[in-house]
Amino acid sequence: RRLKMDEETTTRTCRLLDLPWEDVLIPHVLAYLPLQQLVSLQRVSKQFHDLIQVYLANCRTFDLPSIGPSVPKEAFCSMLKDNKVLQSLSLQKCTDWVTDEELLPVIGQNSHLQRVDMGGCAWLTRHSLVAVSLSCLHLQHLGLAHCEWVDSLSLRSLADHCAGLQSIDLTACRHLKDDAICYLAKKCLNLRSLSLAVNANITDESVEEVAKNCKGLEQLDLTGCRVRNYSIRTLAEYCPKLQSLKVNHCHNVTESSLEPLRKRNVAIDVEPPLQRALVLLQDVLGSAPFVNLQI
């Protein structure tokens, strides 16, 4: 009877935090919780705070969009202060507060980063991109969409140190011109995905250089760039693995250069002329019966 009472007492006093942290709680419990819940869990007690800090110090993926832009700067610094094993870092929705001051220490101590998304972070400067290029030599994916602080010198630094880069989003990086993109293409030969969208400074010169150097290219976004048929034909010639091409608002690109790519089943965001005409005709006719113009 006494033995039974002892067993019951042991059962009653067993608590969650008594389980092994690194062998049980972190891989089998915390790994399945959203980051927002982990942040809240830190406030429960000092023990829970210490547990979450151990988890964050060994976390390989840090995705801030899941907890939104309301995370204070102090919390960001606290959560990542001990982490030196990050492989993926996303700051996509933290545009309201992330600056070089918070980001540089994180980049400096995480040399294993392979994916970084700084898209839309308007308060950063070129120093953050230079820090990424110097620290993250194994970088494969980089998001810089709508980062107008990206300039030619910082992009050249990236190209010099991150030759294994596979994808980069430079959408609306309006300070970049052909010389910077050409330099990137000559250094980063493994590029598979590239966005140069919403930049009127980009011309055929960039597309030609990308096509001739990055022959494994699969996705290219040229939306709104000042490109013409000539460079699109070069793209078709040198990039046999191309799967997707965006040329909307490229008014000098016509069907004569796009047709060979369509025949290869490349996804193009601009409809063929006949298809566009049929859509417009249906809009005009409204509910009238469909007219088949194909002969």
Coordinates of C-alpha atoms in Angstrom, one line a residue:
R1 CA 0.0 0.0 0.0
R2 CA 2.8 2.4 0.9
L3 CA 4.5 1.6 -2.4
K4 CA 1.3 2.4 -4.2
M5 CA 1.0 5.8 -2.4
D6 CA 4.6 6.6 -3.3
E7 CA 3.8 5.9 -7.0
E8 CA 0.7 8.1 -6.9
T9 CA 2.7 10.9 -5.2
T10 CA 5.4 10.6 -7.9
T11 CA 2.8 10.7 -10.6
R12 CA 1.1 13.8 -9.1
T13 CA 4.4 15.8 -8.8
C14 CA 5.7 15.0 -12.3
R15 CA 5.6 18.3 -14.3
L16 CA 6.1 19.1 -18.0
L17 CA 9.4 20.9 -17.4
D18 CA 10.8 17.8 -15.6
L19 CA 11.0 16.0 -19.0
P20 CA 14.4 16.2 -20.7
W21 CA 14.5 19.5 -22.6
E22 CA 16.9 18.8 -25.5
D23 CA 15.8 15.2 -26.0
V24 CA 12.0 15.5 -25.5
L25 CA 10.5 19.0 -25.1
I26 CA 12.4 20.8 -27.8
P27 CA 12.3 18.3 -30.7
H28 CA 8.9 16.8 -29.9
V29 CA 6.9 19.6 -28.4
L30 CA 8.3 23.1 -29.1
A31 CA 9.2 22.3 -32.7
Y32 CA 5.5 22.0 -33.5
L33 CA 4.4 25.3 -31.9
P34 CA 4.1 28.6 -33.9
L35 CA 6.7 31.2 -33.0
Q36 CA 3.9 33.5 -31.6
Q37 CA 3.0 30.9 -29.0
L38 CA 6.6 30.4 -28.0
V39 CA 7.0 34.1 -27.4
S40 CA 4.0 34.0 -25.2
L41 CA 5.2 30.9 -23.4
Q42 CA 8.3 32.8 -22.3
R43 CA 6.2 35.0 -20.0
V44 CA 4.8 32.0 -18.0
S45 CA 7.8 31.6 -15.7
K46 CA 11.6 31.9 -15.5
Q47 CA 11.9 28.1 -16.3
F48 CA 9.8 28.4 -19.4
H49 CA 11.8 31.5 -20.4
D50 CA 15.0 29.6 -20.1
L51 CA 13.5 26.6 -22.1
I52 CA 12.4 28.9 -25.0
Q53 CA 15.8 30.5 -25.0
V54 CA 17.5 27.1 -25.4
Y55 CA 15.1 26.3 -28.2
L56 CA 15.7 29.7 -30.0
A57 CA 19.4 29.3 -29.6
N58 CA 19.2 26.0 -31.6
C59 CA 16.5 27.1 -34.1
R60 CA 17.6 26.9 -37.7
T61 CA 14.6 28.7 -39.2
F62 CA 13.4 32.1 -37.9
D63 CA 10.2 33.4 -39.7
L64 CA 9.0 36.7 -38.3
P65 CA 5.9 37.0 -40.5
S66 CA 4.2 34.4 -38.4
I67 CA 4.2 36.8 -35.4
G68 CA 3.7 40.0 -37.4
P69 CA 5.3 43.4 -37.2
S70 CA 4.3 44.1 -33.6
V71 CA 7.3 42.4 -32.1
P72 CA 9.4 45.0 -30.3
K73 CA 13.1 45.5 -31.2
E74 CA 14.1 44.3 -27.8
A75 CA 12.2 41.0 -28.2
F76 CA 13.9 40.4 -31.6
C77 CA 17.3 40.9 -30.2
S78 CA 16.6 38.8 -27.1
M79 CA 15.2 35.9 -29.2
L80 CA 18.2 35.7 -31.5
K81 CA 21.1 36.8 -29.2
D82 CA 22.4 33.3 -28.6
N83 CA 21.6 31.7 -32.0
K84 CA 24.6 30.8 -34.1
V85 CA 23.1 28.0 -36.3
L86 CA 20.4 29.9 -38.3
Q87 CA 20.0 28.7 -41.9
S88 CA 16.9 30.7 -42.9
L89 CA 15.9 34.2 -41.7
S90 CA 12.8 36.0 -42.9
L91 CA 12.1 39.7 -42.1
Q92 CA 9.5 40.2 -44.7
K93 CA 6.8 41.8 -42.5
C94 CA 9.1 43.7 -40.2
T95 CA 9.4 46.8 -42.3
D96 CA 8.3 49.2 -39.5
W97 CA 11.2 48.7 -37.2
V98 CA 14.1 46.5 -38.4
T99 CA 17.3 48.5 -38.9
D100 CA 21.0 47.7 -39.3
E101 CA 21.4 48.0 -35.5
E102 CA 19.2 45.0 -34.9
L103 CA 20.1 42.9 -37.9
L104 CA 23.9 43.2 -38.1
P105 CA 24.7 41.3 -34.9
V106 CA 22.4 38.4 -36.0
I107 CA 24.0 38.3 -39.5
G108 CA 27.5 38.5 -38.0
Q109 CA 27.1 35.4 -35.8
N110 CA 25.2 33.2 -38.3
S111 CA 27.6 32.2 -41.0
H112 CA 25.5 29.2 -42.0
L113 CA 22.6 31.2 -43.4
Q114 CA 21.4 29.9 -46.7
R115 CA 18.2 31.9 -47.1
V116 CA 17.6 35.5 -46.1
D117 CA 14.5 37.6 -47.0
M118 CA 14.8 41.3 -46.3
G119 CA 12.1 42.3 -48.7
G120 CA 10.3 45.5 -47.9
C121 CA 12.6 46.4 -45.0
A122 CA 12.9 50.1 -45.9
W123 CA 14.9 51.1 -42.8
L124 CA 17.9 48.9 -43.6
T125 CA 20.9 50.3 -45.5
R126 CA 23.5 48.9 -47.9
H127 CA 25.6 47.9 -44.8
S128 CA 23.2 45.0 -44.1
L129 CA 23.7 43.6 -47.6
V130 CA 27.4 44.0 -47.4
A131 CA 27.3 42.1 -44.0
V132 CA 25.3 39.3 -45.6
S133 CA 27.8 39.0 -48.4
L134 CA 30.8 38.9 -46.1
S135 CA 29.3 36.5 -43.4
C136 CA 27.0 34.2 -45.4
L137 CA 29.3 32.6 -47.9
H138 CA 26.9 29.7 -48.4
L139 CA 23.9 31.9 -49.2
Q140 CA 21.6 30.4 -51.9
H141 CA 18.4 32.5 -51.7
L142 CA 18.1 36.3 -51.1
G143 CA 15.0 38.5 -51.1
L144 CA 15.5 42.2 -51.6
A145 CA 12.2 43.2 -53.1
H146 CA 11.4 46.9 -52.7
C147 CA 14.7 47.6 -51.0
E148 CA 15.6 50.9 -52.7
W149 CA 18.7 51.2 -50.6
V150 CA 20.4 48.4 -52.6
D151 CA 23.1 50.0 -54.8
S152 CA 25.6 48.8 -57.3
L153 CA 28.5 48.5 -54.8
S154 CA 26.6 46.4 -52.3
L155 CA 25.3 44.1 -55.0
R156 CA 28.9 43.7 -56.4
S157 CA 30.0 42.7 -52.9
L158 CA 27.3 40.1 -52.8
A159 CA 28.4 38.7 -56.3
D160 CA 32.0 38.6 -55.2
H161 CA 31.4 36.5 -52.1
C162 CA 28.3 34.5 -52.7
A163 CA 29.0 32.7 -56.0
G164 CA 26.6 29.8 -55.0
L165 CA 23.5 32.1 -55.1
Q166 CA 20.6 30.4 -56.8
S167 CA 17.8 32.9 -56.5
I168 CA 17.6 36.7 -55.9
D169 CA 14.6 39.0 -55.9
L170 CA 15.6 42.6 -56.9
T171 CA 12.0 43.8 -57.6
A172 CA 11.8 47.6 -57.5
C173 CA 15.5 48.0 -56.5
R174 CA 15.5 51.1 -58.7
H175 CA 19.0 52.3 -58.0
L176 CA 20.4 49.3 -59.8
K177 CA 21.4 49.6 -63.5
D178 CA 22.7 47.3 -66.2
D179 CA 26.3 47.3 -65.0
A180 CA 25.4 45.9 -61.6
I181 CA 23.2 43.1 -63.0
C182 CA 25.8 42.2 -65.6
Y183 CA 28.4 41.9 -62.9
L184 CA 26.1 39.7 -60.8
A185 CA 25.4 37.4 -63.9
K186 CA 29.1 36.9 -64.5
K187 CA 29.8 35.9 -60.9
C188 CA 26.7 34.0 -59.9
L189 CA 26.6 31.3 -62.7
N190 CA 24.1 29.1 -60.7
L191 CA 21.2 31.5 -60.7
R192 CA 17.9 29.7 -61.3
S193 CA 15.5 32.5 -60.3
L194 CA 15.9 36.2 -60.9
S195 CA 13.5 39.1 -60.6
L196 CA 14.4 42.5 -62.1
A197 CA 10.8 43.7 -62.2
V198 CA 9.7 47.3 -61.8
N199 CA 13.0 48.9 -62.8
A200 CA 13.1 51.0 -65.9
N201 CA 16.9 51.1 -65.7
I202 CA 17.2 47.5 -66.8
T203 CA 17.6 47.0 -70.6
D204 CA 18.6 44.3 -73.1
E205 CA 22.2 44.5 -71.9
S206 CA 21.3 42.9 -68.5
V207 CA 19.1 40.2 -70.1
E208 CA 21.8 39.3 -72.6
E209 CA 24.4 38.9 -69.9
V210 CA 22.1 36.9 -67.7
A211 CA 21.2 34.6 -70.6
K212 CA 24.7 33.9 -71.7
N213 CA 26.1 33.3 -68.2
C214 CA 23.2 31.7 -66.2
K215 CA 22.3 28.9 -68.5
G216 CA 20.4 27.0 -65.8
L217 CA 18.0 29.9 -65.4
E218 CA 14.4 28.7 -64.8
Q219 CA 12.5 31.8 -63.7
L220 CA 12.9 35.4 -64.9
D221 CA 10.7 38.4 -64.1
L222 CA 11.3 41.4 -66.4
T223 CA 7.9 43.2 -65.6
G224 CA 8.2 46.8 -66.6
C225 CA 11.8 46.6 -67.8
R226 CA 13.0 48.4 -71.0
V227 CA 13.8 45.2 -72.9
R228 CA 13.1 44.3 -76.6
N229 CA 12.7 41.2 -78.8
Y230 CA 16.5 40.8 -79.4
S231 CA 17.3 40.0 -75.8
I232 CA 14.3 37.7 -75.4
R233 CA 15.5 35.7 -78.5
T234 CA 18.9 35.4 -76.8
L235 CA 17.2 34.2 -73.6
A236 CA 15.4 31.5 -75.7
E237 CA 18.7 30.4 -77.3
Y238 CA 20.9 30.2 -74.2
C239 CA 18.5 29.1 -71.4
P240 CA 17.0 25.7 -72.3
K241 CA 15.7 25.2 -68.8
L242 CA 13.6 28.3 -68.7
Q243 CA 10.1 27.6 -67.2
S244 CA 8.6 31.0 -66.5
L245 CA 9.0 34.5 -68.1
K246 CA 7.2 37.6 -67.0
V247 CA 7.3 40.5 -69.5
N248 CA 4.1 42.4 -68.7
H249 CA 4.4 46.1 -69.4
C250 CA 7.5 45.4 -71.6
H251 CA 5.9 47.2 -74.6
N252 CA 8.7 46.5 -77.0
V253 CA 8.5 42.7 -76.5
T254 CA 6.2 41.2 -79.2
E255 CA 4.9 37.7 -80.1
S256 CA 7.7 37.1 -82.6
S257 CA 10.2 36.6 -79.8
L258 CA 7.8 34.9 -77.4
E259 CA 6.4 32.3 -79.7
P260 CA 9.5 30.0 -79.7
L261 CA 9.3 30.0 -75.9
R262 CA 5.6 29.2 -75.9
K263 CA 6.3 26.2 -78.1
R264 CA 8.6 25.0 -75.3
N265 CA 5.8 25.4 -72.8
V266 CA 7.4 28.3 -71.0
A267 CA 4.8 30.0 -68.8
I268 CA 4.5 33.6 -70.0
D269 CA 2.3 36.2 -68.3
V270 CA 1.3 37.9 -71.6
E271 CA -1.4 36.2 -73.6
P272 CA -0.9 35.7 -77.4
P273 CA -2.4 38.4 -79.6
L274 CA -5.4 36.3 -80.8
Q275 CA -6.2 35.2 -77.3
R276 CA -6.2 38.8 -76.1
A277 CA -8.4 39.9 -79.0
L278 CA -10.9 37.1 -78.1
V279 CA -11.0 38.2 -74.5
L280 CA -11.6 41.8 -75.5
L281 CA -14.3 40.8 -77.9
Q282 CA -16.1 38.8 -75.2
D283 CA -15.9 41.8 -72.9
V284 CA -17.5 44.0 -75.5
L285 CA -20.2 41.4 -76.4
G286 CA -21.0 40.8 -72.8
S287 CA -23.7 38.1 -72.6
A288 CA -23.9 37.7 -76.4
P289 CA -23.0 34.2 -77.8
F290 CA -19.3 33.5 -78.1
V291 CA -17.9 34.2 -81.5
N292 CA -15.3 31.7 -82.8
L293 CA -12.8 33.6 -84.9
Q294 CA -10.4 30.7 -85.4
I295 CA -10.2 29.6 -89.0

